[in-house]
Amino acid sequence: MKRIPPDDIDMLQHKVLSFYREHGRVYPWRKTTDRYAVMVSEIMLQQTQADRVVGKYLAWMERYPDPASLAASSLKEVLCLWSGLGYNARGERLQRAADIILRDFDGQVPGDPELLMTLPGIGPYTSRSIPVFADNMDIAAVDTNIRRILIVELGLDESTGPKQLMDVARAVLPAGRSREWHNALMDYGALVLTARRTGIRPVTRQSRFEGSRRWYRSRILRDLLEHDGGMTTEEISARYADCPYDLDGLLDELEKDRLIEQEALPDDGGVMVRVRA
DNA sequence: CTCCCGTCTT
DNA sequence: AAGACGGGAG
């Protein structure tokens, strides 16, 4: 791995932490050390601008203050509260995670990244960011912001892989200040070294939304959330006659994502589609 | 148009 | 390794 000169580390730490003291953003999830609350915020923040999460997060924590209340809820209500955040499967996975936490972890969100990784919706980044922000654990978590900062400030190649980035991130982490450091990096990346300003492209990108598959998916799901009894595939087909994609295949995908269920009606009455019970 | 405190599936 | 996945702000 590439060696980082100690002076460069000092410089970076000072620059980022100074900026944070001066211009750091204030968010509700930064005021708590409750692991469940941090988990909720981290899942919501995946691929989602922080400012757009605030209201949803507050409403969510009001309705689901702990894993037990979340696990006991209907999926429909979960998705209604999630609506507007995007990537609806995240909401379903979060509820499924709450279920597992209740069953296997005595209702307490685990603090070990290895255990967190086993929960649905929690991957390499989030499994580390939760202990970082909730427990101030001295480990590195690399998201798109932090990746960009390391590349720009330390002169790394843009093709640097996730493993090497982790090594570098660990090398520049100020011991004992993990939470502050990661918050500072987030803000420095979001407010100073933006993607636009640096020209560093994120690892993952997405295609145009309007008229896309996921655009129709989201509209269908929203319709189903409004129709308590569900809708038949007939009704859906009629409503989305303009959809260029195969609606049945689209519904199958929604079902695979555990968001909806399809039931064949008796006497060849078609297929009823509804939000999964 | 790009991108956002990524994860899951194939 | 590549593609799918929401929705809105900049």
mmCIF file of C-alpha atoms (C1' of nucleotides) in Angstrom:
data_model
loop_
_atom_site.group_PDB
_atom_site.id
_atom_site.type_symbol
_atom_site.label_atom_id
_atom_site.label_comp_id
_atom_site.label_asym_id
_atom_site.label_seq_id
_atom_site.Cartn_x
_atom_site.Cartn_y
_atom_site.Cartn_z
ATOM 1 C CA MET A 1 0.000 0.000 0.000
ATOM 2 C CA LYS A 2 1.004 3.611 -0.561
ATOM 3 C CA ARG A 3 2.694 5.196 2.434
ATOM 4 C CA ILE A 4 1.288 8.423 3.731
ATOM 5 C CA PRO A 5 3.820 10.900 5.155
ATOM 6 C CA PRO A 6 2.975 11.837 8.779
ATOM 7 C CA ASP A 7 3.028 15.508 7.864
ATOM 8 C CA ASP A 8 0.352 14.917 5.254
ATOM 9 C CA ILE A 9 -1.775 13.184 7.848
ATOM 10 C CA ASP A 10 -1.405 16.043 10.319
ATOM 11 C CA MET A 11 -2.242 18.537 7.621
ATOM 12 C CA LEU A 12 -5.347 16.672 6.507
ATOM 13 C CA GLN A 13 -6.632 16.153 10.032
ATOM 14 C CA HIS A 14 -6.175 19.788 10.932
ATOM 15 C CA LYS A 15 -7.778 21.052 7.766
ATOM 16 C CA VAL A 16 -10.830 18.818 8.031
ATOM 17 C CA LEU A 17 -11.374 19.164 11.770
ATOM 18 C CA SER A 18 -10.941 22.937 11.645
ATOM 19 C CA PHE A 19 -13.524 23.189 8.925
ATOM 20 C CA TYR A 20 -15.883 21.061 10.954
ATOM 21 C CA ARG A 21 -15.531 23.199 14.085
ATOM 22 C CA GLU A 22 -16.281 26.268 11.988
ATOM 23 C CA HIS A 23 -18.871 25.066 9.487
ATOM 24 C CA GLY A 24 -20.053 21.661 10.629
ATOM 25 C CA ARG A 25 -23.686 20.838 9.900
ATOM 26 C CA VAL A 26 -26.135 20.039 12.676
ATOM 27 C CA TYR A 27 -28.384 16.991 12.249
ATOM 28 C CA PRO A 28 -30.693 15.246 14.718
ATOM 29 C CA TRP A 29 -28.870 11.919 14.339
ATOM 30 C CA ARG A 30 -25.672 13.610 15.401
ATOM 31 C CA LYS A 31 -27.167 14.378 18.797
ATOM 32 C CA THR A 32 -27.753 10.758 19.798
ATOM 33 C CA THR A 33 -25.636 7.730 20.618
ATOM 34 C CA ASP A 34 -28.581 5.330 20.443
ATOM 35 C CA ARG A 35 -27.467 2.616 18.068
ATOM 36 C CA TYR A 36 -30.937 2.021 16.679
ATOM 37 C CA ALA A 37 -31.386 5.722 15.941
ATOM 38 C CA VAL A 38 -28.016 5.824 14.238
ATOM 39 C CA MET A 39 -28.883 2.713 12.258
ATOM 40 C CA VAL A 40 -32.127 4.297 11.026
ATOM 41 C CA SER A 41 -30.310 7.445 9.953
ATOM 42 C CA GLU A 42 -27.509 5.543 8.239
ATOM 43 C CA ILE A 43 -29.917 3.421 6.212
ATOM 44 C CA MET A 44 -31.892 6.514 5.220
ATOM 45 C CA LEU A 45 -28.704 8.321 4.255
ATOM 46 C CA GLN A 46 -27.600 5.631 1.817
ATOM 47 C CA GLN A 47 -27.504 7.362 -1.561
ATOM 48 C CA THR A 48 -29.710 10.120 -0.196
ATOM 49 C CA GLN A 49 -28.899 13.753 0.514
ATOM 50 C CA ALA A 50 -28.792 14.464 4.224
ATOM 51 C CA ASP A 51 -31.067 17.504 4.082
ATOM 52 C CA ARG A 52 -33.788 15.395 2.528
ATOM 53 C CA VAL A 53 -33.559 12.807 5.300
ATOM 54 C CA VAL A 54 -34.130 15.099 8.302
ATOM 55 C CA GLY A 55 -37.928 15.259 8.229
ATOM 56 C CA LYS A 56 -38.353 11.575 7.424
ATOM 57 C CA TYR A 57 -35.956 10.599 10.176
ATOM 58 C CA LEU A 58 -37.772 12.644 12.818
ATOM 59 C CA ALA A 59 -41.181 11.267 11.813
ATOM 60 C CA TRP A 60 -39.794 7.734 11.756
ATOM 61 C CA MET A 61 -38.255 7.964 15.213
ATOM 62 C CA GLU A 62 -41.497 9.382 16.538
ATOM 63 C CA ARG A 63 -43.479 6.433 15.179
ATOM 64 C CA TYR A 64 -40.792 3.742 15.596
ATOM 65 C CA PRO A 65 -38.630 4.722 18.590
ATOM 66 C CA ASP A 66 -37.143 1.233 18.920
ATOM 67 C CA PRO A 67 -36.741 -2.051 17.001
ATOM 68 C CA ALA A 68 -39.783 -3.553 18.731
ATOM 69 C CA SER A 69 -42.217 -0.896 17.510
ATOM 70 C CA LEU A 70 -40.799 -1.180 14.003
ATOM 71 C CA ALA A 71 -41.029 -4.955 13.929
ATOM 72 C CA ALA A 72 -44.654 -4.808 15.077
ATOM 73 C CA SER A 73 -45.744 -2.436 12.314
ATOM 74 C CA SER A 74 -47.427 -3.303 9.033
ATOM 75 C CA LEU A 75 -45.244 -3.071 5.950
ATOM 76 C CA LYS A 76 -47.756 -0.694 4.445
ATOM 77 C CA GLU A 77 -47.260 1.823 7.201
ATOM 78 C CA VAL A 78 -43.498 1.393 7.007
ATOM 79 C CA LEU A 79 -43.539 2.154 3.295
ATOM 80 C CA CYS A 80 -45.848 5.128 3.798
ATOM 81 C CA LEU A 81 -43.378 6.655 6.205
ATOM 82 C CA TRP A 82 -40.544 5.795 3.867
ATOM 83 C CA SER A 83 -42.312 7.249 0.845
ATOM 84 C CA GLY A 84 -40.300 10.071 -0.667
ATOM 85 C CA LEU A 85 -36.911 8.777 0.402
ATOM 86 C CA GLY A 86 -36.490 6.457 -2.562
ATOM 87 C CA TYR A 87 -35.138 2.917 -2.819
ATOM 88 C CA ASN A 88 -38.195 1.548 -1.026
ATOM 89 C CA ALA A 89 -36.556 -1.821 -0.465
ATOM 90 C CA ARG A 90 -34.422 -0.096 2.152
ATOM 91 C CA GLY A 91 -37.507 0.468 4.292
ATOM 92 C CA GLU A 92 -38.548 -3.156 3.996
ATOM 93 C CA ARG A 93 -35.035 -4.353 4.841
ATOM 94 C CA LEU A 94 -34.861 -2.053 7.838
ATOM 95 C CA GLN A 95 -38.043 -3.567 9.202
ATOM 96 C CA ARG A 96 -36.749 -7.079 8.513
ATOM 97 C CA ALA A 97 -33.539 -6.160 10.338
ATOM 98 C CA ALA A 98 -35.612 -5.031 13.326
ATOM 99 C CA ASP A 99 -37.293 -8.419 13.295
ATOM 100 C CA ILE A 100 -33.953 -10.224 13.441
ATOM 101 C CA ILE A 101 -32.664 -7.870 16.130
ATOM 102 C CA LEU A 102 -35.663 -8.717 18.266
ATOM 103 C CA ARG A 103 -35.317 -12.438 17.688
ATOM 104 C CA ASP A 104 -31.530 -12.917 17.767
ATOM 105 C CA PHE A 105 -30.125 -9.923 19.625
ATOM 106 C CA ASP A 106 -32.574 -9.401 22.457
ATOM 107 C CA GLY A 107 -33.881 -6.214 20.864
ATOM 108 C CA GLN A 108 -30.487 -4.512 20.946
ATOM 109 C CA VAL A 109 -28.757 -3.400 17.760
ATOM 110 C CA PRO A 110 -25.387 -5.194 17.732
ATOM 111 C CA GLY A 111 -22.247 -3.067 17.901
ATOM 112 C CA ASP A 112 -19.967 -5.462 16.062
ATOM 113 C CA PRO A 113 -19.522 -4.733 12.331
ATOM 114 C CA GLU A 114 -19.309 -8.454 11.590
ATOM 115 C CA LEU A 115 -22.720 -9.009 13.151
ATOM 116 C CA LEU A 116 -24.201 -5.908 11.577
ATOM 117 C CA MET A 117 -23.114 -7.163 8.163
ATOM 118 C CA THR A 118 -25.468 -10.110 8.564
ATOM 119 C CA LEU A 119 -28.505 -7.825 8.749
ATOM 120 C CA PRO A 120 -30.468 -7.033 5.563
ATOM 121 C CA GLY A 121 -29.720 -3.599 4.140
ATOM 122 C CA ILE A 122 -26.429 -3.272 5.969
ATOM 123 C CA GLY A 123 -23.298 -3.589 3.856
ATOM 124 C CA PRO A 124 -19.580 -2.807 4.183
ATOM 125 C CA TYR A 125 -20.055 0.902 4.768
ATOM 126 C CA THR A 126 -23.047 0.939 7.108
ATOM 127 C CA SER A 127 -21.788 -1.946 9.244
ATOM 128 C CA ARG A 128 -18.861 0.279 10.158
ATOM 129 C CA SER A 129 -20.570 3.663 10.191
ATOM 130 C CA ILE A 130 -23.042 2.559 12.875
ATOM 131 C CA PRO A 131 -20.354 1.717 15.491
ATOM 132 C CA VAL A 132 -18.455 4.823 14.420
ATOM 133 C CA PHE A 133 -21.319 7.243 14.995
ATOM 134 C CA ALA A 134 -23.051 5.466 17.852
ATOM 135 C CA ASP A 135 -20.038 4.231 19.820
ATOM 136 C CA ASN A 136 -17.137 6.317 18.529
ATOM 137 C CA MET A 137 -15.427 3.068 17.536
ATOM 138 C CA ASP A 138 -11.920 3.509 16.189
ATOM 139 C CA ILE A 139 -12.451 2.007 12.757
ATOM 140 C CA ALA A 140 -12.605 3.574 9.327
ATOM 141 C CA ALA A 141 -15.709 3.755 7.161
ATOM 142 C CA VAL A 142 -15.314 4.881 3.560
ATOM 143 C CA ASP A 143 -18.254 6.333 1.685
ATOM 144 C CA THR A 144 -18.294 8.326 -1.538
ATOM 145 C CA ASN A 145 -17.419 11.595 0.250
ATOM 146 C CA ILE A 146 -14.483 10.145 2.132
ATOM 147 C CA ARG A 147 -13.221 8.374 -0.950
ATOM 148 C CA ARG A 148 -13.214 11.682 -2.812
ATOM 149 C CA ILE A 149 -11.380 13.493 -0.019
ATOM 150 C CA LEU A 150 -8.663 10.858 0.259
ATOM 151 C CA ILE A 151 -8.120 10.840 -3.494
ATOM 152 C CA VAL A 152 -7.880 14.630 -3.761
ATOM 153 C CA GLU A 153 -6.036 15.517 -0.572
ATOM 154 C CA LEU A 154 -3.541 12.668 -0.644
ATOM 155 C CA GLY A 155 -3.084 12.569 -4.379
ATOM 156 C CA LEU A 156 -4.285 9.011 -4.789
ATOM 157 C CA ASP A 157 -5.160 7.596 -8.150
ATOM 158 C CA GLU A 158 -8.873 7.709 -8.902
ATOM 159 C CA SER A 159 -8.733 4.000 -9.669
ATOM 160 C CA THR A 160 -7.644 3.171 -6.104
ATOM 161 C CA GLY A 161 -9.687 0.167 -4.984
ATOM 162 C CA PRO A 162 -11.851 -0.079 -1.868
ATOM 163 C CA LYS A 163 -9.300 -2.206 -0.002
ATOM 164 C CA GLN A 164 -6.493 0.307 -0.410
ATOM 165 C CA LEU A 165 -8.871 3.147 0.428
ATOM 166 C CA MET A 166 -9.698 1.390 3.678
ATOM 167 C CA ASP A 167 -5.993 1.114 4.502
ATOM 168 C CA VAL A 168 -5.476 4.812 3.853
ATOM 169 C CA ALA A 169 -8.595 5.763 5.788
ATOM 170 C CA ARG A 170 -7.380 3.741 8.755
ATOM 171 C CA ALA A 171 -3.974 5.446 8.579
ATOM 172 C CA VAL A 172 -5.440 8.961 8.759
ATOM 173 C CA LEU A 173 -8.032 8.241 11.465
ATOM 174 C CA PRO A 174 -7.288 10.218 14.651
ATOM 175 C CA ALA A 175 -7.546 7.726 17.505
ATOM 176 C CA GLY A 176 -10.331 8.392 19.980
ATOM 177 C CA ARG A 177 -12.107 10.881 17.741
ATOM 178 C CA SER A 178 -13.688 8.567 15.203
ATOM 179 C CA ARG A 179 -17.197 10.007 15.413
ATOM 180 C CA GLU A 180 -16.048 13.611 15.139
ATOM 181 C CA TRP A 181 -13.612 12.712 12.378
ATOM 182 C CA HIS A 182 -16.155 10.925 10.228
ATOM 183 C CA ASN A 183 -18.727 13.661 10.676
ATOM 184 C CA ALA A 184 -16.064 16.176 9.732
ATOM 185 C CA LEU A 185 -15.142 14.221 6.616
ATOM 186 C CA MET A 186 -18.797 14.019 5.563
ATOM 187 C CA ASP A 187 -19.207 17.778 5.823
ATOM 188 C CA TYR A 188 -15.899 18.571 4.195
ATOM 189 C CA GLY A 189 -16.803 16.281 1.328
ATOM 190 C CA ALA A 190 -20.355 17.553 0.984
ATOM 191 C CA LEU A 191 -19.570 21.266 1.321
ATOM 192 C CA VAL A 192 -16.006 21.759 0.089
ATOM 193 C CA LEU A 193 -14.655 18.897 -1.986
ATOM 194 C CA THR A 194 -17.890 18.260 -3.842
ATOM 195 C CA ALA A 195 -18.055 15.863 -6.757
ATOM 196 C CA ARG A 196 -18.776 18.735 -9.080
ATOM 197 C CA ARG A 197 -15.818 20.761 -7.864
ATOM 198 C CA THR A 198 -13.322 17.924 -7.829
ATOM 199 C CA GLY A 199 -14.479 16.142 -10.943
ATOM 200 C CA ILE A 200 -14.129 12.814 -9.112
ATOM 201 C CA ARG A 201 -16.936 10.555 -10.288
ATOM 202 C CA PRO A 202 -18.653 8.264 -7.787
ATOM 203 C CA VAL A 203 -18.112 4.539 -8.146
ATOM 204 C CA THR A 204 -21.792 3.866 -8.775
ATOM 205 C CA ARG A 205 -24.018 5.913 -11.017
ATOM 206 C CA GLN A 206 -27.566 5.616 -12.212
ATOM 207 C CA SER A 207 -29.487 6.200 -15.367
ATOM 208 C CA ARG A 208 -32.175 8.779 -15.982
ATOM 209 C CA PHE A 209 -35.153 8.425 -13.646
ATOM 210 C CA GLU A 210 -38.130 9.846 -15.530
ATOM 211 C CA GLY A 211 -39.783 7.148 -17.592
ATOM 212 C CA SER A 212 -37.398 4.503 -16.278
ATOM 213 C CA ARG A 213 -38.304 1.117 -14.837
ATOM 214 C CA ARG A 214 -37.865 2.370 -11.326
ATOM 215 C CA TRP A 215 -40.048 5.376 -12.112
ATOM 216 C CA TYR A 216 -42.931 3.038 -12.978
ATOM 217 C CA ARG A 217 -42.127 0.808 -10.019
ATOM 218 C CA SER A 218 -42.382 3.730 -7.650
ATOM 219 C CA ARG A 219 -45.667 4.915 -9.146
ATOM 220 C CA ILE A 220 -47.223 1.479 -8.963
ATOM 221 C CA LEU A 221 -46.142 1.042 -5.366
ATOM 222 C CA ARG A 222 -47.528 4.454 -4.485
ATOM 223 C CA ASP A 223 -50.847 3.483 -6.087
ATOM 224 C CA LEU A 224 -50.935 0.270 -4.090
ATOM 225 C CA LEU A 225 -50.290 2.161 -0.875
ATOM 226 C CA GLU A 226 -53.417 4.213 -1.570
ATOM 227 C CA HIS A 227 -55.623 1.251 -2.477
ATOM 228 C CA ASP A 228 -56.219 -0.706 0.705
ATOM 229 C CA GLY A 229 -57.772 -3.727 -0.986
ATOM 230 C CA GLY A 230 -55.099 -3.831 -3.639
ATOM 231 C CA MET A 231 -55.480 -3.616 -7.409
ATOM 232 C CA THR A 232 -55.906 -6.248 -10.085
ATOM 233 C CA THR A 233 -53.318 -6.563 -12.811
ATOM 234 C CA GLU A 234 -56.140 -5.491 -15.112
ATOM 235 C CA GLU A 235 -56.478 -2.184 -13.338
ATOM 236 C CA ILE A 236 -52.740 -1.684 -13.263
ATOM 237 C CA SER A 237 -52.402 -2.451 -16.959
ATOM 238 C CA ALA A 238 -55.137 0.027 -17.760
ATOM 239 C CA ARG A 239 -53.559 2.717 -15.654
ATOM 240 C CA TYR A 240 -50.129 2.206 -17.153
ATOM 241 C CA ALA A 241 -51.037 1.536 -20.741
ATOM 242 C CA ASP A 242 -48.198 3.826 -21.741
ATOM 243 C CA CYS A 243 -45.572 1.824 -19.862
ATOM 244 C CA PRO A 244 -42.964 0.503 -22.310
ATOM 245 C CA TYR A 245 -41.836 -2.210 -19.911
ATOM 246 C CA ASP A 246 -43.447 -5.566 -19.282
ATOM 247 C CA LEU A 247 -45.763 -4.860 -16.346
ATOM 248 C CA ASP A 248 -45.938 -8.473 -15.194
ATOM 249 C CA GLY A 249 -42.167 -8.688 -15.045
ATOM 250 C CA LEU A 250 -42.091 -5.408 -13.191
ATOM 251 C CA LEU A 251 -44.584 -6.713 -10.633
ATOM 252 C CA ASP A 252 -42.537 -9.883 -10.262
ATOM 253 C CA GLU A 253 -39.515 -7.755 -9.384
ATOM 254 C CA LEU A 254 -41.516 -5.828 -6.794
ATOM 255 C CA GLU A 255 -42.588 -9.165 -5.353
ATOM 256 C CA LYS A 256 -39.019 -10.441 -5.282
ATOM 257 C CA ASP A 257 -38.104 -7.315 -3.344
ATOM 258 C CA ARG A 258 -40.740 -8.344 -0.788
ATOM 259 C CA LEU A 259 -42.679 -5.139 -1.329
ATOM 260 C CA ILE A 260 -45.856 -6.606 -2.797
ATOM 261 C CA GLU A 261 -47.705 -9.892 -3.085
ATOM 262 C CA GLN A 262 -49.767 -11.293 -5.926
ATOM 263 C CA GLU A 263 -52.713 -13.603 -5.454
ATOM 264 C CA ALA A 264 -54.593 -15.474 -8.121
ATOM 265 C CA LEU A 265 -58.307 -14.811 -7.749
ATOM 266 C CA PRO A 266 -60.731 -17.755 -7.844
ATOM 267 C CA ASP A 267 -62.706 -18.602 -10.937
ATOM 268 C CA ASP A 268 -60.057 -17.034 -13.159
ATOM 269 C CA GLY A 269 -60.816 -13.607 -11.794
ATOM 270 C CA GLY A 270 -57.342 -12.384 -12.628
ATOM 271 C CA VAL A 271 -54.564 -11.524 -10.222
ATOM 272 C CA MET A 272 -54.867 -9.280 -7.178
ATOM 273 C CA VAL A 273 -51.824 -7.187 -6.305
ATOM 274 C CA ARG A 274 -51.310 -5.564 -2.932
ATOM 275 C CA VAL A 275 -48.639 -4.353 -0.547
ATOM 276 C CA ARG A 276 -47.285 -7.378 1.312
ATOM 277 C CA ALA A 277 -49.137 -8.005 4.552
ATOM 278 C "C1'" DC B 1 -27.602 16.917 -16.735
ATOM 279 C "C1'" DT B 2 -25.145 14.730 -12.220
ATOM 280 C "C1'" DC B 3 -25.093 13.063 -7.780
ATOM 281 C "C1'" DC B 4 -26.341 11.807 -3.076
ATOM 282 C "C1'" DC B 5 -23.069 9.460 4.285
ATOM 283 C "C1'" DG B 6 -24.600 1.882 -0.784
ATOM 284 C "C1'" DT B 7 -26.631 -2.681 -1.013
ATOM 285 C "C1'" DC B 8 -28.307 -6.596 -3.303
ATOM 286 C "C1'" DT B 9 -28.661 -9.665 -7.099
ATOM 287 C "C1'" DT B 10 -27.036 -12.013 -11.002
ATOM 288 C "C1'" DA C 1 -17.854 -7.250 -12.436
ATOM 289 C "C1'" DA C 2 -22.074 -5.246 -13.858
ATOM 290 C "C1'" DG C 3 -26.886 -3.759 -13.412
ATOM 291 C "C1'" DA C 4 -30.887 -2.511 -10.670
ATOM 292 C "C1'" DC C 5 -32.793 0.332 -7.417
ATOM 293 C "C1'" DG C 6 -36.228 6.550 -5.906
ATOM 294 C "C1'" DG C 7 -36.502 10.881 -5.844
ATOM 295 C "C1'" DG C 8 -35.201 15.448 -5.464
ATOM 296 C "C1'" DA C 9 -31.717 19.067 -5.168
ATOM 297 C "C1'" DG C 10 -28.020 21.529 -7.490
#
